[in-house]
């Protein structure tokens, strides 16, 4: 019987150790790519993931976590959570979508390509704050973990304090935010809050709050912060840098604005003398 030369060549090639190793890796990788997306979308697997996530979050914060629906697409590195509730109505989010570099999650610098958060609503009450039980953790002595976030979009956000709370008046704040990564553990943030309402001594006062700057693990730079409430407004620019030794942190700030004296008198209380006019502030 004649042995075909092609078969002989294949046999010699398979006899090489590195060829067998490469083949095993390719087959294993193809199996993972094929099986992992199917496995990740099975109802039993999703139910187990949600249960485990709730256990971890409740153990760390004391707050129950509810997720109405979860979508996992390992092939595209994306995850989507619908109807998220933390601590009942303490924090609710309509949708969270994450797109990440899955291979980086196994390394030292995880990378998130994009994070979209839609309609987060934070409702602060005495009962809600009292239910928070953060787990004690020892102070970190080493460097912080490195993390990259390329893009963040937060839309239709709202913070509500339905009743006076620990010195904070009843308020409502609607905002949107965007952030872009500037490297590991460093982002530039732009926050626009066109609707800020506070229920003060003279009734509801309206304004806005905007912030834009950069943040990293060792410094915080505020290019501009703008607050307007009623007839008063202030602008703040500043920079904070953490020192290498305790009590060596550095803060530089510059503030300008206009304070309406009649408005300030109302906030100080009826027993205080009333003033009129505006006071320009700079420092």
PDB file of C-alpha atoms in Angstrom:
ATOM      1  CA  UNK A   1       0.000   0.000   0.000  1.00  0.00           C
ATOM      2  CA  UNK A   2       1.325   3.444  -0.932  1.00  0.00           C
ATOM      3  CA  UNK A   3       1.425   6.225   1.723  1.00  0.00           C
ATOM      4  CA  UNK A   4       0.378   9.514   0.222  1.00  0.00           C
ATOM      5  CA  UNK A   5       3.104  12.180   0.661  1.00  0.00           C
ATOM      6  CA  UNK A   6       0.529  14.686   1.990  1.00  0.00           C
ATOM      7  CA  UNK A   7      -0.412  12.360   4.832  1.00  0.00           C
ATOM      8  CA  UNK A   8       3.252  11.842   5.581  1.00  0.00           C
ATOM      9  CA  UNK A   9       3.804  15.598   5.755  1.00  0.00           C
ATOM     10  CA  UNK A  10       0.839  16.031   8.076  1.00  0.00           C
ATOM     11  CA  UNK A  11       2.120  13.260  10.322  1.00  0.00           C
ATOM     12  CA  UNK A  12       5.561  14.855  10.539  1.00  0.00           C
ATOM     13  CA  UNK A  13       4.019  18.266  11.237  1.00  0.00           C
ATOM     14  CA  UNK A  14       1.778  16.902  13.995  1.00  0.00           C
ATOM     15  CA  UNK A  15       4.811  15.278  15.545  1.00  0.00           C
ATOM     16  CA  UNK A  16       6.180  18.732  16.342  1.00  0.00           C
ATOM     17  CA  UNK A  17       5.314  19.765  19.895  1.00  0.00           C
ATOM     18  CA  UNK A  18       4.715  23.432  19.172  1.00  0.00           C
ATOM     19  CA  UNK A  19       2.185  22.569  16.441  1.00  0.00           C
ATOM     20  CA  UNK A  20       0.185  20.465  18.854  1.00  0.00           C
ATOM     21  CA  UNK A  21       0.249  23.250  21.484  1.00  0.00           C
ATOM     22  CA  UNK A  22      -0.953  25.878  19.018  1.00  0.00           C
ATOM     23  CA  UNK A  23      -3.721  23.572  17.843  1.00  0.00           C
ATOM     24  CA  UNK A  24      -4.892  22.894  21.388  1.00  0.00           C
ATOM     25  CA  UNK A  25      -4.979  26.636  22.136  1.00  0.00           C
ATOM     26  CA  UNK A  26      -6.958  27.399  18.969  1.00  0.00           C
ATOM     27  CA  UNK A  27      -9.471  24.626  19.672  1.00  0.00           C
ATOM     28  CA  UNK A  28      -9.841  25.694  23.324  1.00  0.00           C
ATOM     29  CA  UNK A  29     -10.255  29.318  22.315  1.00  0.00           C
ATOM     30  CA  UNK A  30     -12.874  28.455  19.709  1.00  0.00           C
ATOM     31  CA  UNK A  31     -14.737  26.361  22.267  1.00  0.00           C
ATOM     32  CA  UNK A  32     -14.724  29.207  24.802  1.00  0.00           C
ATOM     33  CA  UNK A  33     -15.892  31.737  22.204  1.00  0.00           C
ATOM     34  CA  UNK A  34     -18.677  29.407  21.128  1.00  0.00           C
ATOM     35  CA  UNK A  35     -19.810  28.074  24.497  1.00  0.00           C
ATOM     36  CA  UNK A  36     -19.295  31.123  26.767  1.00  0.00           C
ATOM     37  CA  UNK A  37     -21.911  33.388  25.074  1.00  0.00           C
ATOM     38  CA  UNK A  38     -24.460  30.560  25.133  1.00  0.00           C
ATOM     39  CA  UNK A  39     -23.699  29.684  28.749  1.00  0.00           C
ATOM     40  CA  UNK A  40     -23.791  33.312  29.915  1.00  0.00           C
ATOM     41  CA  UNK A  41     -27.306  33.781  28.569  1.00  0.00           C
ATOM     42  CA  UNK A  42     -28.830  30.683  30.184  1.00  0.00           C
ATOM     43  CA  UNK A  43     -31.595  31.607  32.708  1.00  0.00           C
ATOM     44  CA  UNK A  44     -30.044  29.441  35.434  1.00  0.00           C
ATOM     45  CA  UNK A  45     -26.674  31.139  35.042  1.00  0.00           C
ATOM     46  CA  UNK A  46     -28.220  34.635  35.013  1.00  0.00           C
ATOM     47  CA  UNK A  47     -30.269  33.807  38.129  1.00  0.00           C
ATOM     48  CA  UNK A  48     -27.142  32.585  39.923  1.00  0.00           C
ATOM     49  CA  UNK A  49     -25.199  35.731  38.932  1.00  0.00           C
ATOM     50  CA  UNK A  50     -27.974  38.029  40.200  1.00  0.00           C
ATOM     51  CA  UNK A  51     -28.244  36.146  43.475  1.00  0.00           C
ATOM     52  CA  UNK A  52     -24.496  36.211  44.022  1.00  0.00           C
ATOM     53  CA  UNK A  53     -24.298  39.926  43.168  1.00  0.00           C
ATOM     54  CA  UNK A  54     -27.069  40.765  45.636  1.00  0.00           C
ATOM     55  CA  UNK A  55     -25.284  38.800  48.360  1.00  0.00           C
ATOM     56  CA  UNK A  56     -21.997  40.615  47.811  1.00  0.00           C
ATOM     57  CA  UNK A  57     -23.575  44.088  47.664  1.00  0.00           C
ATOM     58  CA  UNK A  58     -25.717  43.509  50.760  1.00  0.00           C
ATOM     59  CA  UNK A  59     -22.711  42.194  52.658  1.00  0.00           C
ATOM     60  CA  UNK A  60     -20.661  45.271  51.770  1.00  0.00           C
ATOM     61  CA  UNK A  61     -23.326  47.995  52.138  1.00  0.00           C
ATOM     62  CA  UNK A  62     -26.240  46.502  54.075  1.00  0.00           C
ATOM     63  CA  UNK A  63     -28.525  47.419  51.154  1.00  0.00           C
ATOM     64  CA  UNK A  64     -30.538  44.958  49.040  1.00  0.00           C
ATOM     65  CA  UNK A  65     -29.910  45.017  45.290  1.00  0.00           C
ATOM     66  CA  UNK A  66     -32.602  44.325  42.703  1.00  0.00           C
ATOM     67  CA  UNK A  67     -31.991  44.052  38.939  1.00  0.00           C
ATOM     68  CA  UNK A  68     -35.047  43.623  36.738  1.00  0.00           C
ATOM     69  CA  UNK A  69     -33.218  42.247  33.716  1.00  0.00           C
ATOM     70  CA  UNK A  70     -29.628  41.514  32.723  1.00  0.00           C
ATOM     71  CA  UNK A  71     -28.159  41.083  29.236  1.00  0.00           C
ATOM     72  CA  UNK A  72     -24.673  39.648  28.766  1.00  0.00           C
ATOM     73  CA  UNK A  73     -22.843  39.571  25.425  1.00  0.00           C
ATOM     74  CA  UNK A  74     -19.346  38.166  26.083  1.00  0.00           C
ATOM     75  CA  UNK A  75     -18.411  38.203  22.392  1.00  0.00           C
ATOM     76  CA  UNK A  76     -18.780  42.000  22.299  1.00  0.00           C
ATOM     77  CA  UNK A  77     -17.648  42.570  25.879  1.00  0.00           C
ATOM     78  CA  UNK A  78     -20.929  44.241  26.816  1.00  0.00           C
ATOM     79  CA  UNK A  79     -23.247  44.048  29.802  1.00  0.00           C
ATOM     80  CA  UNK A  80     -26.634  45.730  30.225  1.00  0.00           C
ATOM     81  CA  UNK A  81     -28.665  46.037  33.432  1.00  0.00           C
ATOM     82  CA  UNK A  82     -32.300  47.183  33.461  1.00  0.00           C
ATOM     83  CA  UNK A  83     -34.371  48.582  36.355  1.00  0.00           C
ATOM     84  CA  UNK A  84     -31.655  48.617  39.000  1.00  0.00           C
ATOM     85  CA  UNK A  85     -32.678  49.355  42.604  1.00  0.00           C
ATOM     86  CA  UNK A  86     -30.315  49.694  45.537  1.00  0.00           C
ATOM     87  CA  UNK A  87     -31.798  49.989  49.024  1.00  0.00           C
ATOM     88  CA  UNK A  88     -35.385  50.080  47.756  1.00  0.00           C
ATOM     89  CA  UNK A  89     -35.909  53.595  46.413  1.00  0.00           C
ATOM     90  CA  UNK A  90     -32.633  54.980  47.774  1.00  0.00           C
ATOM     91  CA  UNK A  91     -31.003  54.657  44.338  1.00  0.00           C
ATOM     92  CA  UNK A  92     -32.824  53.629  41.175  1.00  0.00           C
ATOM     93  CA  UNK A  93     -31.407  53.464  37.643  1.00  0.00           C
ATOM     94  CA  UNK A  94     -33.382  52.750  34.502  1.00  0.00           C
ATOM     95  CA  UNK A  95     -30.456  51.255  32.570  1.00  0.00           C
ATOM     96  CA  UNK A  96     -26.710  50.691  32.906  1.00  0.00           C
ATOM     97  CA  UNK A  97     -24.679  49.593  29.903  1.00  0.00           C
ATOM     98  CA  UNK A  98     -21.003  48.662  30.047  1.00  0.00           C
ATOM     99  CA  UNK A  99     -18.600  47.864  27.233  1.00  0.00           C
ATOM    100  CA  UNK A 100     -15.216  46.593  28.375  1.00  0.00           C
ATOM    101  CA  UNK A 101     -12.010  44.963  27.236  1.00  0.00           C
ATOM    102  CA  UNK A 102     -12.630  41.512  28.696  1.00  0.00           C
ATOM    103  CA  UNK A 103      -8.996  40.414  28.471  1.00  0.00           C
ATOM    104  CA  UNK A 104      -7.915  43.491  30.463  1.00  0.00           C
ATOM    105  CA  UNK A 105     -10.158  42.379  33.349  1.00  0.00           C
ATOM    106  CA  UNK A 106      -7.707  39.541  33.900  1.00  0.00           C
ATOM    107  CA  UNK A 107      -4.720  41.899  34.051  1.00  0.00           C
ATOM    108  CA  UNK A 108      -3.493  44.635  36.357  1.00  0.00           C
ATOM    109  CA  UNK A 109      -5.266  47.533  34.590  1.00  0.00           C
ATOM    110  CA  UNK A 110      -8.915  46.779  33.763  1.00  0.00           C
ATOM    111  CA  UNK A 111     -10.268  48.933  30.928  1.00  0.00           C
ATOM    112  CA  UNK A 112     -13.839  50.091  30.398  1.00  0.00           C
ATOM    113  CA  UNK A 113     -14.390  51.453  26.910  1.00  0.00           C
ATOM    114  CA  UNK A 114     -17.746  53.048  27.675  1.00  0.00           C
ATOM    115  CA  UNK A 115     -20.243  53.293  30.520  1.00  0.00           C
ATOM    116  CA  UNK A 116     -23.770  54.598  29.959  1.00  0.00           C
ATOM    117  CA  UNK A 117     -26.073  55.332  32.899  1.00  0.00           C
ATOM    118  CA  UNK A 118     -29.663  56.372  32.190  1.00  0.00           C
ATOM    119  CA  UNK A 119     -32.014  58.088  34.649  1.00  0.00           C
ATOM    120  CA  UNK A 120     -30.263  57.541  37.976  1.00  0.00           C
ATOM    121  CA  UNK A 121     -32.391  58.805  40.841  1.00  0.00           C
ATOM    122  CA  UNK A 122     -30.951  59.271  44.325  1.00  0.00           C
ATOM    123  CA  UNK A 123     -33.610  59.823  46.999  1.00  0.00           C
ATOM    124  CA  UNK A 124     -32.123  60.775  50.363  1.00  0.00           C
ATOM    125  CA  UNK A 125     -34.198  60.164  53.478  1.00  0.00           C
ATOM    126  CA  UNK A 126     -33.347  59.511  57.104  1.00  0.00           C
ATOM    127  CA  UNK A 127     -34.558  55.915  56.819  1.00  0.00           C
ATOM    128  CA  UNK A 128     -32.530  55.361  53.668  1.00  0.00           C
ATOM    129  CA  UNK A 129     -29.307  56.690  55.168  1.00  0.00           C
ATOM    130  CA  UNK A 130     -29.854  54.728  58.375  1.00  0.00           C
ATOM    131  CA  UNK A 131     -30.109  51.501  56.359  1.00  0.00           C
ATOM    132  CA  UNK A 132     -26.588  51.901  54.991  1.00  0.00           C
ATOM    133  CA  UNK A 133     -24.217  49.603  56.913  1.00  0.00           C
ATOM    134  CA  UNK A 134     -20.806  49.792  55.261  1.00  0.00           C
ATOM    135  CA  UNK A 135     -18.508  46.907  56.025  1.00  0.00           C
ATOM    136  CA  UNK A 136     -15.367  47.839  57.912  1.00  0.00           C
ATOM    137  CA  UNK A 137     -12.234  47.628  55.806  1.00  0.00           C
ATOM    138  CA  UNK A 138      -8.610  48.126  56.873  1.00  0.00           C
ATOM    139  CA  UNK A 139      -6.904  51.197  55.473  1.00  0.00           C
ATOM    140  CA  UNK A 140      -5.058  50.523  52.222  1.00  0.00           C
ATOM    141  CA  UNK A 141      -1.302  50.818  52.633  1.00  0.00           C
ATOM    142  CA  UNK A 142      -0.206  50.136  49.069  1.00  0.00           C
ATOM    143  CA  UNK A 143      -1.017  51.865  45.775  1.00  0.00           C
ATOM    144  CA  UNK A 144      -4.559  51.947  44.457  1.00  0.00           C
ATOM    145  CA  UNK A 145      -5.539  49.479  41.719  1.00  0.00           C
ATOM    146  CA  UNK A 146      -5.091  50.907  38.224  1.00  0.00           C
ATOM    147  CA  UNK A 147      -8.284  51.371  36.223  1.00  0.00           C
ATOM    148  CA  UNK A 148      -9.042  52.944  32.834  1.00  0.00           C
ATOM    149  CA  UNK A 149     -12.377  54.481  31.865  1.00  0.00           C
ATOM    150  CA  UNK A 150     -12.464  55.881  28.330  1.00  0.00           C
ATOM    151  CA  UNK A 151     -15.971  57.356  28.305  1.00  0.00           C
ATOM    152  CA  UNK A 152     -18.863  57.917  30.719  1.00  0.00           C
ATOM    153  CA  UNK A 153     -22.316  59.263  29.924  1.00  0.00           C
ATOM    154  CA  UNK A 154     -24.904  59.939  32.626  1.00  0.00           C
ATOM    155  CA  UNK A 155     -28.265  61.266  31.442  1.00  0.00           C
ATOM    156  CA  UNK A 156     -31.459  62.419  33.180  1.00  0.00           C
ATOM    157  CA  UNK A 157     -29.942  62.224  36.657  1.00  0.00           C
ATOM    158  CA  UNK A 158     -31.780  63.483  39.715  1.00  0.00           C
ATOM    159  CA  UNK A 159     -31.039  63.952  43.409  1.00  0.00           C
ATOM    160  CA  UNK A 160     -34.010  64.497  45.701  1.00  0.00           C
ATOM    161  CA  UNK A 161     -34.252  65.327  49.379  1.00  0.00           C
ATOM    162  CA  UNK A 162     -38.015  65.158  50.050  1.00  0.00           C
ATOM    163  CA  UNK A 163     -37.755  66.558  53.595  1.00  0.00           C
ATOM    164  CA  UNK A 164     -35.091  68.480  55.550  1.00  0.00           C
ATOM    165  CA  UNK A 165     -32.287  66.059  56.328  1.00  0.00           C
ATOM    166  CA  UNK A 166     -29.329  66.574  58.673  1.00  0.00           C
ATOM    167  CA  UNK A 167     -29.040  70.276  57.894  1.00  0.00           C
ATOM    168  CA  UNK A 168     -29.889  69.879  54.196  1.00  0.00           C
ATOM    169  CA  UNK A 169     -33.111  71.622  53.131  1.00  0.00           C
ATOM    170  CA  UNK A 170     -35.712  70.024  50.940  1.00  0.00           C
ATOM    171  CA  UNK A 171     -34.267  70.081  47.424  1.00  0.00           C
ATOM    172  CA  UNK A 172     -34.365  68.713  43.921  1.00  0.00           C
ATOM    173  CA  UNK A 173     -31.416  68.676  41.531  1.00  0.00           C
ATOM    174  CA  UNK A 174     -31.487  67.465  37.928  1.00  0.00           C
ATOM    175  CA  UNK A 175     -28.223  66.961  36.091  1.00  0.00           C
ATOM    176  CA  UNK A 176     -26.265  65.242  33.321  1.00  0.00           C
ATOM    177  CA  UNK A 177     -22.589  64.335  33.271  1.00  0.00           C
ATOM    178  CA  UNK A 178     -19.926  63.205  30.812  1.00  0.00           C
ATOM    179  CA  UNK A 179     -16.403  62.016  31.527  1.00  0.00           C
ATOM    180  CA  UNK A 180     -13.437  61.088  29.351  1.00  0.00           C
ATOM    181  CA  UNK A 181     -10.415  59.126  30.438  1.00  0.00           C
ATOM    182  CA  UNK A 182      -6.999  60.772  30.585  1.00  0.00           C
ATOM    183  CA  UNK A 183      -5.093  57.656  31.628  1.00  0.00           C
ATOM    184  CA  UNK A 184      -5.226  55.124  34.474  1.00  0.00           C
ATOM    185  CA  UNK A 185      -7.230  56.466  37.439  1.00  0.00           C
ATOM    186  CA  UNK A 186      -7.646  59.845  35.750  1.00  0.00           C
ATOM    187  CA  UNK A 187     -10.771  61.384  34.172  1.00  0.00           C
ATOM    188  CA  UNK A 188     -12.065  64.729  33.005  1.00  0.00           C
ATOM    189  CA  UNK A 189     -15.630  65.380  34.184  1.00  0.00           C
ATOM    190  CA  UNK A 190     -18.253  67.847  32.943  1.00  0.00           C
ATOM    191  CA  UNK A 191     -21.424  68.108  35.026  1.00  0.00           C
ATOM    192  CA  UNK A 192     -24.342  70.285  33.970  1.00  0.00           C
ATOM    193  CA  UNK A 193     -27.226  70.819  36.383  1.00  0.00           C
ATOM    194  CA  UNK A 194     -29.777  73.181  34.815  1.00  0.00           C
ATOM    195  CA  UNK A 195     -32.378  72.682  37.546  1.00  0.00           C
ATOM    196  CA  UNK A 196     -31.619  73.179  41.224  1.00  0.00           C
ATOM    197  CA  UNK A 197     -34.515  73.918  43.582  1.00  0.00           C
ATOM    198  CA  UNK A 198     -34.245  74.486  47.339  1.00  0.00           C
ATOM    199  CA  UNK A 199     -37.136  75.037  49.720  1.00  0.00           C
ATOM    200  CA  UNK A 200     -35.843  77.819  51.948  1.00  0.00           C
ATOM    201  CA  UNK A 201     -37.353  80.087  54.596  1.00  0.00           C
ATOM    202  CA  UNK A 202     -38.988  82.216  51.900  1.00  0.00           C
ATOM    203  CA  UNK A 203     -40.227  79.309  49.804  1.00  0.00           C
ATOM    204  CA  UNK A 204     -38.731  77.570  46.802  1.00  0.00           C
ATOM    205  CA  UNK A 205     -35.657  79.149  45.226  1.00  0.00           C
ATOM    206  CA  UNK A 206     -34.394  78.054  41.829  1.00  0.00           C
ATOM    207  CA  UNK A 207     -30.942  78.011  40.294  1.00  0.00           C
ATOM    208  CA  UNK A 208     -28.342  75.731  38.732  1.00  0.00           C
ATOM    209  CA  UNK A 209     -25.069  73.990  39.563  1.00  0.00           C
ATOM    210  CA  UNK A 210     -22.339  73.197  37.008  1.00  0.00           C
ATOM    211  CA  UNK A 211     -18.888  71.689  37.509  1.00  0.00           C
ATOM    212  CA  UNK A 212     -16.026  70.772  35.204  1.00  0.00           C
ATOM    213  CA  UNK A 213     -12.543  69.587  36.049  1.00  0.00           C
ATOM    214  CA  UNK A 214     -10.183  66.630  36.293  1.00  0.00           C
ATOM    215  CA  UNK A 215      -9.826  64.020  39.006  1.00  0.00           C
ATOM    216  CA  UNK A 216      -7.131  61.467  39.776  1.00  0.00           C
ATOM    217  CA  UNK A 217      -6.085  59.463  42.814  1.00  0.00           C
ATOM    218  CA  UNK A 218      -3.690  62.187  44.037  1.00  0.00           C
ATOM    219  CA  UNK A 219      -5.165  65.472  42.841  1.00  0.00           C
ATOM    220  CA  UNK A 220      -8.382  67.227  41.981  1.00  0.00           C
ATOM    221  CA  UNK A 221      -8.564  70.196  39.633  1.00  0.00           C
ATOM    222  CA  UNK A 222     -11.717  72.300  39.341  1.00  0.00           C
ATOM    223  CA  UNK A 223     -11.542  74.404  36.189  1.00  0.00           C
ATOM    224  CA  UNK A 224     -14.856  76.047  36.988  1.00  0.00           C
ATOM    225  CA  UNK A 225     -17.679  75.536  39.415  1.00  0.00           C
ATOM    226  CA  UNK A 226     -20.772  77.687  39.057  1.00  0.00           C
ATOM    227  CA  UNK A 227     -23.657  77.943  41.528  1.00  0.00           C
ATOM    228  CA  UNK A 228     -26.661  80.202  41.110  1.00  0.00           C
ATOM    229  CA  UNK A 229     -29.523  80.267  43.590  1.00  0.00           C
ATOM    230  CA  UNK A 230     -32.154  82.957  43.425  1.00  0.00           C
ATOM    231  CA  UNK A 231     -30.416  86.316  43.113  1.00  0.00           C
ATOM    232  CA  UNK A 232     -27.020  85.057  44.315  1.00  0.00           C
ATOM    233  CA  UNK A 233     -24.275  83.339  42.370  1.00  0.00           C
ATOM    234  CA  UNK A 234     -20.673  82.235  42.868  1.00  0.00           C
ATOM    235  CA  UNK A 235     -17.850  80.867  40.693  1.00  0.00           C
ATOM    236  CA  UNK A 236     -15.089  78.717  42.097  1.00  0.00           C
ATOM    237  CA  UNK A 237     -11.796  77.540  40.609  1.00  0.00           C
ATOM    238  CA  UNK A 238      -9.321  75.482  42.558  1.00  0.00           C
ATOM    239  CA  UNK A 239      -6.780  72.716  42.802  1.00  0.00           C
ATOM    240  CA  UNK A 240      -6.194  70.081  45.476  1.00  0.00           C
ATOM    241  CA  UNK A 241      -3.034  67.980  45.633  1.00  0.00           C
ATOM    242  CA  UNK A 242      -2.380  65.187  48.078  1.00  0.00           C
ATOM    243  CA  UNK A 243       0.942  65.470  49.891  1.00  0.00           C
ATOM    244  CA  UNK A 244       3.452  62.680  50.320  1.00  0.00           C
ATOM    245  CA  UNK A 245       3.299  63.078  54.112  1.00  0.00           C
ATOM    246  CA  UNK A 246       0.301  63.609  56.442  1.00  0.00           C
ATOM    247  CA  UNK A 247      -0.824  67.239  56.859  1.00  0.00           C
ATOM    248  CA  UNK A 248       1.036  68.289  53.692  1.00  0.00           C
ATOM    249  CA  UNK A 249      -1.955  68.394  51.356  1.00  0.00           C
ATOM    250  CA  UNK A 250      -2.156  71.583  49.282  1.00  0.00           C
ATOM    251  CA  UNK A 251      -5.309  73.502  48.329  1.00  0.00           C
ATOM    252  CA  UNK A 252      -5.456  76.542  46.053  1.00  0.00           C
ATOM    253  CA  UNK A 253      -8.807  78.192  45.344  1.00  0.00           C
ATOM    254  CA  UNK A 254     -10.238  81.371  43.865  1.00  0.00           C
ATOM    255  CA  UNK A 255     -13.842  82.421  44.462  1.00  0.00           C
ATOM    256  CA  UNK A 256     -15.883  85.269  42.985  1.00  0.00           C
ATOM    257  CA  UNK A 257     -19.575  86.013  43.150  1.00  0.00           C
ATOM    258  CA  UNK A 258     -22.501  88.165  44.155  1.00  0.00           C
ATOM    259  CA  UNK A 259     -24.485  87.614  47.344  1.00  0.00           C
ATOM    260  CA  UNK A 260     -27.983  89.070  47.552  1.00  0.00           C
ATOM    261  CA  UNK A 261     -28.291  90.449  51.084  1.00  0.00           C
ATOM    262  CA  UNK A 262     -32.071  90.157  51.329  1.00  0.00           C
ATOM    263  CA  UNK A 263     -31.850  86.503  50.335  1.00  0.00           C
ATOM    264  CA  UNK A 264     -29.053  85.894  52.847  1.00  0.00           C
ATOM    265  CA  UNK A 265     -31.124  87.548  55.588  1.00  0.00           C
ATOM    266  CA  UNK A 266     -34.013  85.165  54.970  1.00  0.00           C
ATOM    267  CA  UNK A 267     -31.723  82.147  55.294  1.00  0.00           C
ATOM    268  CA  UNK A 268     -30.235  83.482  58.543  1.00  0.00           C
ATOM    269  CA  UNK A 269     -33.686  83.601  60.179  1.00  0.00           C
ATOM    270  CA  UNK A 270     -36.434  86.112  61.006  1.00  0.00           C
ATOM    271  CA  UNK A 271     -34.751  87.221  64.229  1.00  0.00           C
ATOM    272  CA  UNK A 272     -31.790  88.621  62.285  1.00  0.00           C
ATOM    273  CA  UNK A 273     -31.820  92.202  60.939  1.00  0.00           C
ATOM    274  CA  UNK A 274     -32.799  92.510  57.274  1.00  0.00           C
ATOM    275  CA  UNK A 275     -30.499  93.937  54.621  1.00  0.00           C
ATOM    276  CA  UNK A 276     -30.963  94.972  51.008  1.00  0.00           C
ATOM    277  CA  UNK A 277     -28.569  95.211  48.090  1.00  0.00           C
ATOM    278  CA  UNK A 278     -25.845  92.996  46.703  1.00  0.00           C
ATOM    279  CA  UNK A 279     -22.425  92.104  48.093  1.00  0.00           C
ATOM    280  CA  UNK A 280     -19.644  91.273  45.666  1.00  0.00           C
ATOM    281  CA  UNK A 281     -17.325  88.519  46.875  1.00  0.00           C
ATOM    282  CA  UNK A 282     -13.782  87.760  45.733  1.00  0.00           C
ATOM    283  CA  UNK A 283     -11.076  85.700  47.312  1.00  0.00           C
TER     284      UNK A 283
END
